[in-house]
Amino acid sequence: MSEQPAPADTARQPLEPAAADGLRAYAARTRADADRLAAVLEDIAANGLPAVEDCTPWEDLREAHLARLAGRRPAVA
């Protein structure tokens, strides 16, 4: 996506204030996630990979994430 504003002759539909606030909040969360990832990558570049003993297996991370997702779903009768 371009960081350039849309041309002035392009009509834009304004958002409702609540929708705009939600979009700003999503942008802030996405920016924070990207900053966290960048910090991890910079640490790896500066210090190398962490020891295997200090890492969490991806299977454990996957299962924890799936459990969080399942907890958000409403129960079906």
PDB file of C-alpha atoms in Angstrom:
ATOM      1  CA  MET A   1       0.000   0.000   0.000  1.00  0.00           C
ATOM      2  CA  SER A   2       1.142   3.488  -0.685  1.00  0.00           C
ATOM      3  CA  GLU A   3       1.804   6.039   2.022  1.00  0.00           C
ATOM      4  CA  GLN A   4       0.855   8.753  -0.442  1.00  0.00           C
ATOM      5  CA  PRO A   5      -2.532  10.412   0.133  1.00  0.00           C
ATOM      6  CA  ALA A   6      -5.258   9.792  -2.410  1.00  0.00           C
ATOM      7  CA  PRO A   7      -5.524  12.382  -5.179  1.00  0.00           C
ATOM      8  CA  ALA A   8      -7.784  15.311  -4.277  1.00  0.00           C
ATOM      9  CA  ASP A   9     -10.187  14.551  -7.141  1.00  0.00           C
ATOM     10  CA  THR A  10     -11.009  11.106  -5.694  1.00  0.00           C
ATOM     11  CA  ALA A  11     -14.174  11.179  -3.607  1.00  0.00           C
ATOM     12  CA  ARG A  12     -13.787   9.543  -0.220  1.00  0.00           C
ATOM     13  CA  GLN A  13     -16.543   8.301   2.003  1.00  0.00           C
ATOM     14  CA  PRO A  14     -16.030   9.378   5.626  1.00  0.00           C
ATOM     15  CA  LEU A  15     -16.168   6.765   8.367  1.00  0.00           C
ATOM     16  CA  GLU A  16     -18.365   6.851  11.403  1.00  0.00           C
ATOM     17  CA  PRO A  17     -16.391   8.090  14.436  1.00  0.00           C
ATOM     18  CA  ALA A  18     -16.583   4.678  16.147  1.00  0.00           C
ATOM     19  CA  ALA A  19     -15.343   2.921  12.999  1.00  0.00           C
ATOM     20  CA  ALA A  20     -12.474   5.395  12.642  1.00  0.00           C
ATOM     21  CA  ASP A  21     -11.522   4.867  16.292  1.00  0.00           C
ATOM     22  CA  GLY A  22     -11.595   1.101  15.806  1.00  0.00           C
ATOM     23  CA  LEU A  23      -9.407   1.385  12.733  1.00  0.00           C
ATOM     24  CA  ARG A  24      -6.916   3.558  14.607  1.00  0.00           C
ATOM     25  CA  ALA A  25      -6.821   1.025  17.454  1.00  0.00           C
ATOM     26  CA  TYR A  26      -6.197  -1.802  14.981  1.00  0.00           C
ATOM     27  CA  ALA A  27      -3.406   0.216  13.360  1.00  0.00           C
ATOM     28  CA  ALA A  28      -1.818   0.828  16.773  1.00  0.00           C
ATOM     29  CA  ARG A  29      -1.950  -2.901  17.658  1.00  0.00           C
ATOM     30  CA  THR A  30      -0.499  -3.831  14.271  1.00  0.00           C
ATOM     31  CA  ARG A  31       2.271  -1.246  14.677  1.00  0.00           C
ATOM     32  CA  ALA A  32       3.075  -2.567  18.172  1.00  0.00           C
ATOM     33  CA  ASP A  33       3.229  -6.149  16.859  1.00  0.00           C
ATOM     34  CA  ALA A  34       5.565  -5.073  14.052  1.00  0.00           C
ATOM     35  CA  ASP A  35       7.788  -3.189  16.509  1.00  0.00           C
ATOM     36  CA  ARG A  36       7.974  -6.256  18.765  1.00  0.00           C
ATOM     37  CA  LEU A  37       8.920  -8.484  15.819  1.00  0.00           C
ATOM     38  CA  ALA A  38      11.545  -5.988  14.654  1.00  0.00           C
ATOM     39  CA  ALA A  39      13.065  -5.914  18.153  1.00  0.00           C
ATOM     40  CA  VAL A  40      13.324  -9.717  18.221  1.00  0.00           C
ATOM     41  CA  LEU A  41      14.949  -9.796  14.787  1.00  0.00           C
ATOM     42  CA  GLU A  42      17.403  -7.052  15.762  1.00  0.00           C
ATOM     43  CA  ASP A  43      18.301  -8.988  18.926  1.00  0.00           C
ATOM     44  CA  ILE A  44      18.930 -12.141  16.894  1.00  0.00           C
ATOM     45  CA  ALA A  45      21.056 -10.176  14.410  1.00  0.00           C
ATOM     46  CA  ALA A  46      23.118  -8.651  17.237  1.00  0.00           C
ATOM     47  CA  ASN A  47      23.422 -11.684  19.534  1.00  0.00           C
ATOM     48  CA  GLY A  48      22.706 -14.752  17.415  1.00  0.00           C
ATOM     49  CA  LEU A  49      20.024 -17.355  17.915  1.00  0.00           C
ATOM     50  CA  PRO A  50      18.992 -18.241  21.481  1.00  0.00           C
ATOM     51  CA  ALA A  51      19.926 -21.601  22.963  1.00  0.00           C
ATOM     52  CA  VAL A  52      17.479 -24.390  22.165  1.00  0.00           C
ATOM     53  CA  GLU A  53      16.842 -24.900  25.879  1.00  0.00           C
ATOM     54  CA  ASP A  54      15.552 -21.319  26.128  1.00  0.00           C
ATOM     55  CA  CYS A  55      13.032 -21.730  23.296  1.00  0.00           C
ATOM     56  CA  THR A  56       9.431 -22.928  23.279  1.00  0.00           C
ATOM     57  CA  PRO A  57       8.675 -25.622  20.680  1.00  0.00           C
ATOM     58  CA  TRP A  58       6.369 -24.368  17.939  1.00  0.00           C
ATOM     59  CA  GLU A  59       3.934 -27.204  18.648  1.00  0.00           C
ATOM     60  CA  ASP A  60       3.395 -25.852  22.184  1.00  0.00           C
ATOM     61  CA  LEU A  61       2.864 -22.350  20.818  1.00  0.00           C
ATOM     62  CA  ARG A  62       0.381 -23.679  18.258  1.00  0.00           C
ATOM     63  CA  GLU A  63      -1.605 -25.619  20.854  1.00  0.00           C
ATOM     64  CA  ALA A  64      -1.747 -22.614  23.187  1.00  0.00           C
ATOM     65  CA  HIS A  65      -2.959 -20.404  20.343  1.00  0.00           C
ATOM     66  CA  LEU A  66      -5.602 -22.928  19.286  1.00  0.00           C
ATOM     67  CA  ALA A  67      -6.796 -23.150  22.894  1.00  0.00           C
ATOM     68  CA  ARG A  68      -7.123 -19.329  23.030  1.00  0.00           C
ATOM     69  CA  LEU A  69      -9.102 -19.358  19.782  1.00  0.00           C
ATOM     70  CA  ALA A  70     -11.362 -22.150  21.018  1.00  0.00           C
ATOM     71  CA  GLY A  71     -12.008 -20.196  24.221  1.00  0.00           C
ATOM     72  CA  ARG A  72     -13.335 -17.264  22.185  1.00  0.00           C
ATOM     73  CA  ARG A  73     -15.860 -19.351  20.259  1.00  0.00           C
ATOM     74  CA  PRO A  74     -19.363 -19.520  21.657  1.00  0.00           C
ATOM     75  CA  ALA A  75     -20.421 -22.969  22.801  1.00  0.00           C
ATOM     76  CA  VAL A  76     -22.755 -24.829  20.443  1.00  0.00           C
ATOM     77  CA  ALA A  77     -25.636 -26.754  21.994  1.00  0.00           C
TER      78      ALA A  77
END
